Structures are given as C-alpha cells and as structure tokens.
Short mmCIF file of C-alpha atoms and ligand atoms in Angstrom, two decimals:
data_model
loop_
_atom_site.label_atom_id
_atom_site.label_comp_id
_atom_site.label_asym_id
_atom_site.label_seq_id
_atom_site.Cartn_x
_atom_site.Cartn_y
_atom_site.Cartn_z
CA MET A 1483 131.64 158.28 89.10
CA LYS A 1484 131.42 158.54 92.69
CA TYR A 1485 127.94 160.05 93.76
CA LYS A 1486 125.36 160.65 96.21
CA GLY A 1487 122.02 159.25 95.13
CA TYR A 1488 118.59 160.22 96.31
CA VAL A 1489 115.25 158.88 95.41
CA GLU A 1490 111.98 160.55 96.23
CA LYS A 1491 109.26 158.61 98.04
CA SER A 1492 106.58 159.54 95.53
CA GLN A 1493 108.70 158.04 92.67
CA GLN A 1494 110.31 155.09 94.59
CA GLY A 1495 107.76 152.62 92.43
CA SER A 1496 109.19 153.80 89.02
CA ALA A 1497 111.20 151.85 86.74
CA ILE A 1498 113.69 154.54 86.81
CA ALA A 1499 113.84 154.49 90.62
CA GLN A 1500 114.34 150.53 90.88
CA HIS A 1501 117.11 150.41 88.47
CA PHE A 1502 118.68 153.00 89.99
CA SER A 1503 118.56 151.98 93.26
CA LYS A 1504 119.62 148.28 91.69
CA VAL A 1505 122.85 150.08 90.14
CA SER A 1506 124.12 152.41 92.94
CA ASP A 1507 125.38 151.70 96.13
CA ASN A 1508 124.48 154.66 98.20
CA VAL A 1509 120.97 155.89 97.74
CA ALA A 1510 118.78 157.30 100.45
CA GLU A 1511 114.58 157.66 100.10
CA VAL A 1512 113.68 161.26 100.99
CA ASP A 1513 110.80 163.11 100.69
CA VAL A 1514 112.13 165.89 98.64
CA ALA A 1515 115.74 165.85 97.00
CA PRO A 1516 117.82 168.52 98.64
CA ASN A 1517 119.01 171.25 96.55
CA THR A 1518 122.80 171.89 95.95
CA SER A 1519 123.90 175.45 95.51
CA ASP A 1520 127.70 174.71 94.06
CA TYR A 1521 128.03 173.59 90.39
CA ARG A 1522 130.53 170.87 90.86
CA ASN A 1523 129.25 169.70 93.78
CA GLY A 1524 125.93 169.32 92.11
CA LYS A 1525 127.42 166.86 89.75
CA LYS A 1526 128.18 164.60 92.74
CA VAL A 1527 124.65 164.10 93.52
CA ILE A 1528 122.19 162.45 91.55
CA ALA A 1529 118.30 162.60 92.55
CA ILE A 1530 115.59 160.65 91.09
CA THR A 1531 112.42 163.32 91.16
CA GLN A 1532 109.25 163.79 90.12
CA LYS A 1533 107.91 166.24 87.67
CA LYS A 1534 107.65 169.76 88.88
CA GLY A 1535 105.43 172.27 87.23
CA SER A 1536 104.97 172.25 83.27
CA ALA A 1537 107.31 170.69 81.41
CA PHE A 1538 106.94 171.04 77.78
CA SER A 1539 107.78 174.20 76.08
CA ARG A 1540 109.92 175.84 73.10
CA CYS A 1541 113.36 176.24 73.25
CA ALA A 1542 114.66 179.09 75.60
CA SER A 1543 117.54 180.14 73.26
CA GLN A 1544 114.44 180.96 70.78
CA SER A 1545 115.02 184.77 69.36
CA ASP A 1546 113.23 186.67 66.75
CA LYS A 1547 116.60 188.02 66.18
CA TYR A 1548 117.55 184.76 64.70
CA ILE A 1549 116.35 181.79 62.57
CA CYS A 1550 115.48 179.29 65.05
CA CYS A 1551 114.30 175.97 64.54
CA ASN A 1552 111.28 175.59 66.71
CA VAL A 1553 112.44 172.79 68.42
CA TYR A 1554 110.73 171.92 71.80
CA VAL A 1555 112.10 170.99 75.02
CA LEU A 1556 111.18 168.78 77.60
CA PRO A 1557 113.64 169.36 80.89
CA SER A 1558 113.36 165.83 82.31
CA VAL A 1559 116.99 165.93 83.44
CA SER A 1560 118.92 168.76 85.01
CA ASN A 1561 122.78 169.24 85.47
CA CYS A 1562 125.14 166.95 83.88
CA PRO A 1563 127.99 164.99 85.23
CA TYR A 1564 130.43 165.83 82.43
CA ASP A 1565 132.21 169.45 82.57
CA CYS A 1566 132.44 171.03 79.64
CA SER A 1567 134.08 174.53 79.95
CA TYR A 1568 131.56 176.46 77.93
CA CYS A 1569 128.40 174.85 79.68
CA PHE A 1570 125.96 177.52 80.13
CA LEU A 1571 124.75 175.64 83.24
CA GLN A 1572 127.89 176.56 85.28
CA ASN A 1573 126.20 180.26 85.07
CA TYR A 1574 122.46 179.16 85.25
CA LEU A 1575 121.25 177.14 87.60
CA THR A 1576 120.32 177.77 91.19
CA ASP A 1577 119.81 174.48 92.25
CA THR A 1578 122.56 172.39 90.90
CA THR A 1579 121.58 168.96 92.17
CA THR A 1580 121.53 166.56 89.05
CA SER A 1581 117.88 165.10 88.73
CA VAL A 1582 116.00 163.14 86.53
CA VAL A 1583 112.36 162.94 86.33
CA ALA A 1584 111.17 159.52 86.79
CA ASP A 1585 107.37 159.90 86.39
CA THR A 1586 107.68 159.84 82.42
CA ALA A 1587 103.94 159.34 81.77
CA ALA A 1588 103.59 162.73 83.75
CA LEU A 1589 106.11 164.45 81.29
CA LEU A 1590 104.64 162.79 78.18
CA ALA A 1591 101.06 164.18 79.19
CA ASP A 1592 102.43 167.67 78.86
CA VAL A 1593 103.58 166.82 75.57
CA LYS A 1594 100.42 165.07 74.37
CA LYS A 1595 98.23 168.00 75.46
CA ARG A 1596 100.22 170.40 73.12
CA ALA A 1597 100.47 167.98 70.40
CA ALA A 1598 96.72 167.84 70.45
CA GLU A 1599 96.59 171.41 70.06
CA GLU A 1600 97.94 171.26 66.53
CA PRO A 1601 97.29 167.90 65.30
CA TRP A 1602 98.87 169.01 61.72
CA ARG A 1603 102.11 170.21 63.45
CA PHE A 1604 104.74 167.65 63.42
CA PHE A 1605 106.67 168.50 66.85
CA ARG A 1606 110.61 168.09 67.23
CA PHE A 1607 111.40 167.80 70.85
CA GLY A 1608 114.41 166.91 73.20
CA THR A 1609 115.55 166.36 76.65
CA TRP A 1610 118.66 167.95 76.45
CA GLU A 1611 117.86 171.50 77.48
CA LEU A 1612 119.33 171.52 80.79
CA GLY A 1613 121.83 168.82 80.57
CA ASP A 1614 122.80 165.84 78.58
CA SER A 1615 119.88 163.24 77.40
CA LEU A 1616 122.01 159.85 77.80
CA ALA A 1617 124.83 160.92 80.11
CA LEU A 1618 122.99 159.30 83.32
CA GLU A 1619 121.29 156.26 80.93
CA PRO A 1620 123.67 153.51 82.95
CA GLU A 1621 122.01 154.71 85.98
CA THR A 1622 118.47 155.30 84.99
CA HIS A 1623 117.45 153.64 81.51
CA ALA A 1624 115.19 156.94 81.68
CA SER A 1625 115.38 157.50 77.71
CA ALA A 1626 115.08 153.94 77.00
CA GLU A 1627 111.43 154.39 78.97
CA LEU A 1628 111.03 157.91 76.71
CA VAL A 1629 111.91 155.88 73.63
CA VAL A 1630 109.41 153.21 73.98
CA ALA A 1631 106.57 155.36 75.51
CA VAL A 1632 106.91 157.89 72.30
CA GLN A 1633 105.69 155.06 69.74
CA SER A 1634 101.93 156.07 70.28
CA MET A 1635 102.61 159.87 69.88
CA LYS A 1636 102.33 160.13 65.73
CA ASN A 1637 102.93 163.88 65.42
CA CYS A 1638 106.15 163.89 67.45
CA LEU A 1639 109.51 163.08 67.01
CA LEU A 1640 111.79 162.84 70.17
CA GLU A 1641 115.43 164.01 69.78
CA LEU A 1642 117.96 162.63 72.41
CA LYS A 1643 121.08 164.49 72.45
CA THR A 1644 124.49 163.62 73.78
CA LYS A 1645 128.35 163.56 74.23
CA SER A 1646 128.21 159.99 75.78
CA ALA A 1647 128.50 156.71 74.00
CA HIS A 1648 125.76 155.26 76.21
CA VAL A 1649 123.45 153.66 74.01
CA ASP A 1650 123.14 149.85 75.10
CA SER A 1651 119.66 150.23 76.89
CA LEU A 1652 118.30 151.87 73.49
CA LEU A 1653 119.50 148.77 71.10
CA GLY A 1654 116.69 146.56 70.47
CA LEU A 1655 113.86 148.55 71.39
CA ASP A 1656 110.90 149.32 69.48
CA HIS A 1657 111.70 152.86 68.62
CA GLY A 1658 109.65 152.70 65.19
CA ARG A 1659 112.30 155.45 63.88
CA ARG A 1660 110.55 157.95 66.02
CA VAL A 1661 113.32 158.80 68.05
CA VAL A 1662 116.26 160.57 66.56
CA ILE A 1663 119.77 160.05 68.51
CA ALA A 1664 121.88 163.13 68.15
CA TRP A 1665 125.58 163.87 69.15
CA SER A 1666 127.36 166.96 69.83
CA LEU A 1667 130.54 166.18 67.93
CA ASN A 1668 134.03 168.21 68.10
CA PRO A 1669 137.55 167.12 67.08
CA GLN A 1670 139.17 165.14 69.44
CA ALA A 1671 141.54 167.79 70.14
CA VAL A 1672 138.41 170.02 71.70
CA ILE A 1673 137.06 167.69 73.23
CA THR A 1674 140.47 166.73 75.55
CA ALA A 1675 140.63 170.46 76.27
CA GLU A 1676 137.28 171.70 76.63
CA GLU A 1677 134.92 168.86 76.85
CA LEU A 1678 135.98 167.14 80.27
CA LYS A 1679 134.55 163.50 81.35
CA THR A 1680 132.50 163.10 78.15
CA ALA A 1681 133.32 160.39 75.80
CA PRO A 1682 136.25 160.41 73.33
CA LEU A 1683 135.28 161.00 69.56
CA GLN A 1684 135.82 157.50 68.79
CA ALA A 1685 133.57 156.08 71.29
CA ARG A 1686 130.93 158.61 70.17
CA LEU A 1687 131.40 157.55 66.75
CA GLU A 1688 131.04 153.92 67.67
CA ALA A 1689 128.05 154.53 69.72
CA ILE A 1690 126.73 156.17 66.28
CA LYS A 1691 127.36 153.22 64.28
CA LYS A 1692 125.78 151.08 66.67
CA VAL A 1693 122.25 153.05 66.96
CA ALA A 1694 122.37 153.10 63.20
CA ASP A 1695 122.79 149.83 62.84
CA ASP A 1696 119.94 149.36 64.94
CA GLY A 1697 117.64 151.46 62.46
CA TYR A 1698 117.35 154.82 64.45
CA LEU A 1699 117.68 158.06 62.98
CA VAL A 1700 120.78 160.09 63.73
CA ALA A 1701 121.39 163.73 63.90
CA ILE A 1702 124.58 165.38 64.21
CA HIS A 1703 125.33 168.67 66.05
CA PHE A 1704 128.55 170.60 65.24
CA ASP A 1705 127.63 173.12 68.04
CA PRO A 1706 129.61 174.59 69.26
CA MET A 1707 132.37 174.71 66.88
CA ILE A 1708 135.38 175.84 68.54
CA LEU A 1709 138.49 177.81 67.11
CA HIS A 1710 141.53 175.78 67.91
CA GLU A 1711 145.01 175.26 66.31
CA ASP A 1712 144.51 173.78 62.75
CA TRP A 1713 140.98 173.82 63.21
CA GLU A 1714 140.26 173.77 59.39
CA ALA A 1715 142.25 170.34 59.39
CA GLY A 1716 140.58 169.05 62.61
CA TYR A 1717 137.00 169.42 61.36
CA GLU A 1718 137.89 168.10 57.93
CA GLN A 1719 139.15 164.75 59.71
CA LEU A 1720 136.06 164.98 62.10
CA ILE A 1721 133.70 164.91 58.67
CA GLU A 1722 135.64 162.19 57.16
CA GLN A 1723 135.70 160.00 60.39
CA LEU A 1724 131.78 160.43 60.75
CA PHE A 1725 130.83 159.42 57.24
CA GLN A 1726 132.70 156.47 57.52
CA MET A 1727 130.65 155.32 60.39
CA VAL A 1728 127.15 156.28 59.16
CA SER A 1729 125.48 156.82 55.90
CA PRO A 1730 124.11 160.38 55.24
CA LYS A 1731 120.89 158.44 54.13
CA GLN A 1732 120.36 157.84 58.15
CA VAL A 1733 121.35 161.63 59.14
CA ALA A 1734 118.10 163.26 59.75
CA TRP A 1735 119.54 166.63 60.65
CA ILE A 1736 123.09 168.78 60.74
CA SER A 1737 123.32 171.68 62.81
CA ILE A 1738 126.11 174.25 62.62
CA GLY A 1739 126.50 176.88 65.61
CA SER A 1740 129.86 178.59 67.16
CA LEU A 1741 130.77 179.30 70.64
CA ARG A 1742 128.47 181.68 72.57
CA PHE A 1743 128.20 182.56 76.17
CA ASN A 1744 127.03 185.26 78.15
CA PRO A 1745 129.22 188.12 79.60
CA GLU A 1746 128.59 187.64 82.62
CA MET A 1747 129.48 183.85 82.08
CA LYS A 1748 133.16 184.47 81.28
CA LYS A 1749 134.08 185.10 84.84
CA SER A 1750 132.84 181.47 85.85
CA MET A 1751 134.70 179.76 82.82
CA GLU A 1752 137.82 181.42 83.90
CA HIS A 1753 137.22 180.50 87.53
CA ASN A 1754 136.17 176.96 86.91
CA PHE A 1755 138.49 175.78 84.01
CA PRO A 1756 141.57 177.86 84.57
CA LYS A 1757 143.46 176.36 81.85
CA SER A 1758 140.76 176.80 78.95
CA ARG A 1759 141.68 179.09 76.26
CA MET A 1760 137.79 179.47 75.45
CA THR A 1761 137.55 183.29 76.62
CA SER A 1762 140.53 184.57 74.83
CA ALA A 1763 139.38 184.49 71.28
CA GLU A 1764 138.26 188.01 69.45
CA MET A 1765 134.57 187.81 70.18
CA VAL A 1766 131.07 190.25 69.57
CA LEU A 1767 128.46 190.96 71.35
CA GLY A 1768 125.32 190.05 69.63
CA ASP A 1769 121.66 191.28 69.85
CA ASP A 1770 120.59 188.23 71.93
CA GLY A 1771 123.37 189.43 74.71
CA LYS A 1772 125.79 186.48 73.88
CA MET A 1773 129.49 186.80 73.00
CA ARG A 1774 130.29 185.10 69.64
CA TYR A 1775 133.45 184.91 67.51
CA ILE A 1776 133.66 187.99 65.10
CA LYS A 1777 131.59 187.36 61.98
CA PRO A 1778 134.34 187.11 59.26
CA LEU A 1779 135.57 184.13 61.56
CA ARG A 1780 132.00 182.60 62.00
CA THR A 1781 131.69 182.70 58.21
CA ALA A 1782 134.89 181.31 57.50
CA MET A 1783 134.36 178.36 59.95
CA TYR A 1784 130.63 177.39 58.63
CA LYS A 1785 131.65 177.62 55.24
CA HIS A 1786 134.42 175.35 55.68
CA LEU A 1787 132.55 172.88 57.50
CA TYR A 1788 129.47 173.12 55.34
CA GLN A 1789 131.55 172.10 52.10
CA LEU A 1790 132.70 169.00 53.91
CA ILE A 1791 129.41 168.10 54.77
CA ARG A 1792 128.06 168.22 51.21
CA HIS A 1793 131.53 166.70 49.96
CA HIS A 1794 131.52 163.49 52.02
CA GLY A 1795 127.82 163.44 53.13
CA GLY A 1796 126.31 164.49 49.76
CA ASN A 1797 123.06 166.59 49.67
CA GLU A 1798 120.71 164.52 51.75
CA PRO A 1799 121.04 165.63 55.29
CA TYR A 1800 119.12 168.71 55.94
CA VAL A 1801 121.77 171.29 57.16
CA TYR A 1802 120.88 174.45 59.35
CA LEU A 1803 122.46 177.02 61.56
CA CYS A 1804 121.60 177.29 65.34
CA MET A 1805 121.50 181.10 66.38
CA GLU A 1806 122.37 183.02 63.21
CA ARG A 1807 120.84 185.72 61.13
CA TRP A 1808 119.54 185.68 57.49
CA ASP A 1809 123.07 187.46 56.24
CA MET A 1810 124.97 184.50 57.69
CA TRP A 1811 122.74 181.83 56.45
CA LYS A 1812 122.94 183.61 52.77
CA LYS A 1813 126.80 183.83 53.18
CA VAL A 1814 127.06 180.30 54.05
CA PHE A 1815 124.30 178.57 51.96
CA GLY A 1816 123.15 180.99 49.44
CA ALA A 1817 119.93 181.17 50.30
CA SER A 1818 117.84 181.53 53.73
CA PRO A 1819 114.42 180.57 55.08
CA GLU A 1820 112.31 183.37 55.87
CA SER A 1821 111.59 182.85 59.45
CA ALA A 1822 111.74 180.59 62.05
CA GLU A 1823 108.34 178.69 60.96
CA HIS A 1824 109.45 178.65 57.45
CA LEU A 1825 112.57 176.73 58.71
CA ASP A 1826 110.52 174.48 60.93
CA PHE A 1827 108.07 173.70 57.56
CA LEU A 1828 111.56 173.17 55.60
CA MET A 1829 113.09 170.67 58.38
CA THR A 1830 109.42 168.81 58.44
CA GLU A 1831 109.11 168.72 54.90
CA SER A 1832 112.78 166.89 54.48
CA LEU A 1833 111.87 164.54 56.81
CA TYR A 1834 108.64 163.76 55.04
CA ARG A 1835 110.29 163.42 51.58
CA ARG A 1836 113.23 161.43 53.20
CA PHE A 1837 111.38 159.08 55.50
CA PRO A 1838 108.15 157.97 54.32
CA GLY A 1839 106.00 157.29 56.95
CA LEU A 1840 107.52 159.44 59.61
CA VAL A 1841 105.65 162.40 59.40
CA HIS A 1842 102.08 162.07 60.13
CA GLN A 1843 100.99 164.30 57.15
CA ALA A 1844 102.29 166.15 54.34
CA PRO A 1845 103.33 169.64 55.76
CA ASP A 1846 101.66 172.51 54.41
CA ARG A 1847 103.68 175.74 54.58
CA GLU A 1848 100.87 178.04 55.21
CA SER A 1849 99.99 176.23 58.35
CA TYR A 1850 103.19 176.71 59.63
CA GLU A 1851 104.01 180.12 58.71
CA SER A 1852 100.78 181.27 59.91
CA SER A 1853 100.76 179.83 63.17
CA LYS A 1854 103.25 181.81 65.37
CA VAL A 1855 104.20 179.04 68.31
S1 SF4 B 3375 127.56 167.74 78.01
FE1 SF4 B 3375 126.14 169.77 77.90
S2 SF4 B 3375 125.17 169.69 79.65
FE2 SF4 B 3375 126.84 168.13 80.00
S3 SF4 B 3375 128.29 169.82 80.88
FE3 SF4 B 3375 129.08 169.40 78.63
S4 SF4 B 3375 127.72 171.55 77.42
FE4 SF4 B 3375 126.96 171.06 79.56
#
C-alpha cells in the first residue's frame, strides 16, 4: 500500500518508530501527527504517535440491555488500512489518520494500574476497538512488542484480533500462552463482497495454523455474520475448513454476532460502498440504537452456526453471543448467563479449567458477580 508516514518526535527513539522508518520510504518527523478528516484519505496516512489520555477501558459496546463479556480495550491503533463496508469507523472517527501508539510501556502502565486494583480478577483485553490489531504489523511490529511485554502481567490476557494474515513477527516469541490471536471470519463470498482489502479466507486460515503451531491460543469471531446467498452452505464450509486447520483444543473462545449498525451509518455505507447489499436486508432497531436483522433470522443464523461448531469442533471451545439478550441465548444454547459479570466468570472458569497455569487463581463466582466493573 502507498501511504504517507509521520513519526512524532517524542517517539523517534521507540522500536516501533525505528522499524516503521526502516521499512517505509516516505516518512516525515513532526511534533504532532496531522489530523485527517476524510475517512478514506485517513487510510493512506500512517502516524506513529505518543499515547493520549488514559488508554484502558471497558469495551464501548458494553450495554446492560445485553449480555456482554466484560472485555477491556486498549486503543493502541486508530483507523485501519482495510475497507469493510460495515465498518463503524466510517461514521465514528473525527480524526481519521491511521495511527499507532509507540510508547508501549505507557500503554501497559494503564493496564497494570487497573489490574492491580482487583488482583483476583482475570482481565481479558484487546487492541482492536478502533482498528485491526495486526493490519499494520509489517510496518510497525507493535503487536510483537506487546506480546513480549505482557508476559509479566499475570492476571491479564492480551487478545489481538485481525482480518489479516500478518503473523510472522509474532512467531518464535516467548508468548507464554498469555496472548490469544483472534480472527474475524466469514465465508470467502462475504470477504470478496464486503471486507475489501482484507486477507482472503485461505490466507487467514493458514495464519491460524501458523500461530497454533507456534503454541498460541486462538479465538474466532463469527461476527458480523452476514446474510448472503447460500449462507447456510457458506458457513458450513467455513466451519469445516477452520477445524481442518486448528484443533478445537487450542481455541480459547468463539463469539457469534450479526451485522449491526447505527441508522445514521446507513447513509455513509451507501455512499462509500455503492455496490454493497449490506443495507437492503430487513432489519429492526435494537434498544442500543443499532439496526439488526430481524429476530427469527438472527436466531436461525446463530443456531445453524452453533450446531456446526459443536458438530465439527466438539464441546470444548467456549461459545458466546455478542450483544444479544437473555432470550436469544436461551433459543440458541438452551441456557443463558445471568449477567455480564456471570459471563465474565464463565469465560475465566473455562480458561482456568482448559489451560492449566494460564489463569493466576481459581475464579470465584461471587467476586465476579459482586464487583460491577
Ligand atoms: S478490519 Fe475492522 S477496523 Fe478494519 S475496516 Fe474492517 S471492520 Fe473496520
């Protein structure tokens, strides 16, 4: 990709800035990286920046109307070189310059401070809130730096989520299984039509195999599931391909969710992606102000996928729904956690049981449920 690069002077000595300058041929040193206001133009600019403000917080999608998983986010990247038609960033970012925070120690200081406040809790956190964790890895090696640094944080687990196949910088690192590499997956027909510039499915599957062979835990997000022609067969083939590449024993968790977007974003999607069919399906407005497929359709999609996961992947990987209510959980799984705190406990308990030595102490349900985060 052709891009214009900036490195903020304060970050010039960082390993990330040095790697970026080495592999890029169009980099300027600046006091502060320039803002870009146009969504697409922002994807052509990469800035290596310092951390601004407090970094560590709960996932912004968290809502007490839904059962959420209590994951934390560390927004070390902002904007993304890929171009998914359903990406919420097209209607969210005011400064669209693609940026990567280079002072990893300062970022992780925020995580350590929060983790020390509840040393009994096991914190899952990810860097994907405002971008893709690995899309810029060849240019920055920023995630490789995080993988190494997170090793000493015994009540934390880093999740790197991507639609790329950029994993080479992570191989051979001392990750101690404290890092989960996660992929957002869809059938190739959806990738071709709606996830522009991302890695093809086969490349993502080969990358999954590479990190699994290197001992990393893997997570899979079937989110957003997208309605498309022959979607049942498309997802069936996808699940078969996935479990030919990775053993379910190495899959830490699997999430399922469906397409959702704010009504205001519909216009941006139609303007930015005139060929997309994304906004033509029948949808309803949820309590969180987001459009979703109508409930019978979501139920059918989730049930189909869940049955395939259990058929091909067995009972081990923890499977959960993202941003759905209790009643949907019961329709799909036959049971539901009582709250986000309960789901957080169940996910931690699954990790504790399945991966000895990963979770620092046996999780206590009462502690999780009595401490609203
Ligand atoms: S990969 Fe994620 S962040 Fe990047 S364009 Fe697609 S949805 Fe947006």
